[in-house]
Coordinates of C-alpha atoms in Angstrom, one line a residue:
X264 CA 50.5 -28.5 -92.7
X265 CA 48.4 -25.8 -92.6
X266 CA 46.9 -23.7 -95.2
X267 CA 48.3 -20.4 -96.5
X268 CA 46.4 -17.5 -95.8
X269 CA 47.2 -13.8 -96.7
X270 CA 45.9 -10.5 -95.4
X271 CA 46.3 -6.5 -95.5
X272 CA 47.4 -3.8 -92.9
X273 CA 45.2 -1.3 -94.4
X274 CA 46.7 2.1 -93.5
X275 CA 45.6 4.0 -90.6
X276 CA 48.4 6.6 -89.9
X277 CA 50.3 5.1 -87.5
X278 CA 53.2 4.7 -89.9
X279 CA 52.8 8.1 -90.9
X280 CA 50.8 6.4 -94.1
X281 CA 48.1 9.3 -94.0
X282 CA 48.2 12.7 -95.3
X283 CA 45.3 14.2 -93.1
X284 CA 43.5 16.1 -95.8
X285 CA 40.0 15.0 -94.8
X286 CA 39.9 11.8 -96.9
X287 CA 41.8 9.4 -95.1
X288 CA 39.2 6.9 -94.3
X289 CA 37.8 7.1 -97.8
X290 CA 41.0 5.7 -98.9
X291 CA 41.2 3.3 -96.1
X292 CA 38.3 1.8 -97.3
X293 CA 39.6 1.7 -100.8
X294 CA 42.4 -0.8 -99.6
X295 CA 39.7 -2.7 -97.5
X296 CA 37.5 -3.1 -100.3
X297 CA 40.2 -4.2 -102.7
X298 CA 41.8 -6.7 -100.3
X299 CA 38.4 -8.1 -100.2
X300 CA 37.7 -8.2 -103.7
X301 CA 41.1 -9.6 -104.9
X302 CA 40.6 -12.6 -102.1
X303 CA 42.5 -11.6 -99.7
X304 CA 41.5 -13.8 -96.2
X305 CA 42.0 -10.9 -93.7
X306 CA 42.9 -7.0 -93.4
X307 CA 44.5 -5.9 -90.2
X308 CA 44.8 -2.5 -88.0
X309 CA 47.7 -1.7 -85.4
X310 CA 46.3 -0.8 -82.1
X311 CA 48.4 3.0 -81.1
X312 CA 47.2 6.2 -81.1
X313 CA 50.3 7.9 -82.1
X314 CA 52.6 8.0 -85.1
X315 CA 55.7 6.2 -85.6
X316 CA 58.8 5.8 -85.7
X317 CA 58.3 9.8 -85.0
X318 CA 56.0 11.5 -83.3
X319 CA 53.9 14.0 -85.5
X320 CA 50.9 15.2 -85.1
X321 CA 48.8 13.6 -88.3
X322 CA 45.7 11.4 -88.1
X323 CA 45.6 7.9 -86.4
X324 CA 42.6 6.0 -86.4
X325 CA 41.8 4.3 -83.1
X326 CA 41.7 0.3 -84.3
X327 CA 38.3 -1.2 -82.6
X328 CA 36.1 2.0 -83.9
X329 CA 38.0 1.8 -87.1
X330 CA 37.1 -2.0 -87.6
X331 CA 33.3 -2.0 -86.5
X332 CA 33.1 0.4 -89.4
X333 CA 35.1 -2.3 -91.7
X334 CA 32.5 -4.9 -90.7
X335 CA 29.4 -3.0 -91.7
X336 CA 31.3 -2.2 -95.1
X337 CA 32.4 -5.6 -95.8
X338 CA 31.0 -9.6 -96.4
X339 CA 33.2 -12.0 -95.4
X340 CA 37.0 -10.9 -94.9
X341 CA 38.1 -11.7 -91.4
X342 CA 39.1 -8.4 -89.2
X343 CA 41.9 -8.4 -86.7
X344 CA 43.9 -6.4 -84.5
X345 CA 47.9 -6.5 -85.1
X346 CA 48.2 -6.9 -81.8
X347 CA 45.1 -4.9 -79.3
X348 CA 47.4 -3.4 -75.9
X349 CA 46.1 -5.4 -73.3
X350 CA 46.8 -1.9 -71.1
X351 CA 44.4 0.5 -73.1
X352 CA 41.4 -0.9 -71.7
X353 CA 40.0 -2.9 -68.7
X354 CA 40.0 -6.7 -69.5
X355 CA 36.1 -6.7 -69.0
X356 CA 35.7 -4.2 -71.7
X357 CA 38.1 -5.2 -73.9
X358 CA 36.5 -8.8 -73.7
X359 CA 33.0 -6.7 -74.7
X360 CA 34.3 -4.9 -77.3
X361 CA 36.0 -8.0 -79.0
X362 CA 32.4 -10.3 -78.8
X363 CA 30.3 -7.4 -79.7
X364 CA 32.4 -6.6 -82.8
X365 CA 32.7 -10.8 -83.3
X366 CA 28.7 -10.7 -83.5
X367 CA 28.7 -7.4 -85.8
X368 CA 30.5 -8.9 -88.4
X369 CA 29.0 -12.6 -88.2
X370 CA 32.3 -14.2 -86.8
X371 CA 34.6 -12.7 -88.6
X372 CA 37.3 -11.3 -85.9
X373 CA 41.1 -12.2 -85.3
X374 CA 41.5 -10.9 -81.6
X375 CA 45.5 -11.0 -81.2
X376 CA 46.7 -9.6 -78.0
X377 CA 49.6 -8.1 -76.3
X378 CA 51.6 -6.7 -73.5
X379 CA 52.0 -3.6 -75.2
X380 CA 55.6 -1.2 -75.9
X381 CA 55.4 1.9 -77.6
X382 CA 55.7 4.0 -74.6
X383 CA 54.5 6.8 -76.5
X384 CA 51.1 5.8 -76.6
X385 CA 51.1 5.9 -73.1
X386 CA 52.9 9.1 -72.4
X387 CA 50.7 11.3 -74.3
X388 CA 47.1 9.6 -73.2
X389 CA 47.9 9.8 -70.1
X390 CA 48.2 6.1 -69.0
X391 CA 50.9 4.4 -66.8
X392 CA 53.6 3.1 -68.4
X393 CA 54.7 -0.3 -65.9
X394 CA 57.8 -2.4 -66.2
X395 CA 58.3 -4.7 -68.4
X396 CA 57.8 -7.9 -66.2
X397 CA 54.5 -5.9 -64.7
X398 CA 53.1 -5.7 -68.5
X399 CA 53.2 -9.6 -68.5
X400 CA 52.0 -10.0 -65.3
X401 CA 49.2 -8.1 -66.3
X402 CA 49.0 -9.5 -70.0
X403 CA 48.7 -13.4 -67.9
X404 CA 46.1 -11.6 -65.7
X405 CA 44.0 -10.5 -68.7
X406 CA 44.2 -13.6 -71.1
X407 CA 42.6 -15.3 -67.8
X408 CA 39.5 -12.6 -67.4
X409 CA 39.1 -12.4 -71.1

């Protein structure tokens, strides 16, 4: 068996876990810091750009920005992405982002992946929203270029 690893979803916003006052990210990287310190083996960030369960307009820190900044601020806790939408960005650039952030932090990145759901995200940036089904397709289509 395996061994037991254990990691952090630093807050970001997207569960309406930020108050917006201009300080947020100072207190994100008070949890990223600590989870580092106390041993933790990973610390995580949600890929949405809106809040949920409900929709409110409070601040949400895009994931791949927010974690290039973790990797210059950190030594050797792994970074990932609970899961990256496959439909926010091309494959190609997606793939680029994930290697140049992998080199940035000396080989510390969990890429996880997904077909993506919260419909929300989409709505409100402007992206298509396809079927089900079509999301998979596409997910397949992506593992494959990435």
């Amino acid at each position: 068996m395996g061994e037991v690893r254990f990691g952090v979803i630093v807050p970001q916003g997207w569960r309406l876990d930020l108050i917006g006052d201009g300080r947020d990210f100072e207190r994100m990287v008070k949890v990223l810091k600590a989870a580092e310190e106390l041993g933790f083996d990973h610390v995580w960030l949600y890929d949405h750009f809106i809040t949920y369960p409900e929709v409110r307009y409070y601040p949400v820190f895009e994931c791949w920005t927010t974690l290039s900044a973790f990797a210059g601020l950190t030594k050797k806790i792994r970074l990932g992405t609970i899961v990256t939408c496959n439909l926010y960005r091309y494959p190609t650039v997606l793939a680029k982002m994930a290697s140049t952030l992998d080199v940035i932090s000396g080989g510390r990145l969990e890429f996880g992946i997904g077909a993506c759901w919260y419909e929300e995200d989409f709505r409100r940036f402007g992206i298509p929203f396809p079927s089900l089904r079509q999301r998979l397709e596409m997910l397949d289509e992506a593992l494959r270029i990435i």
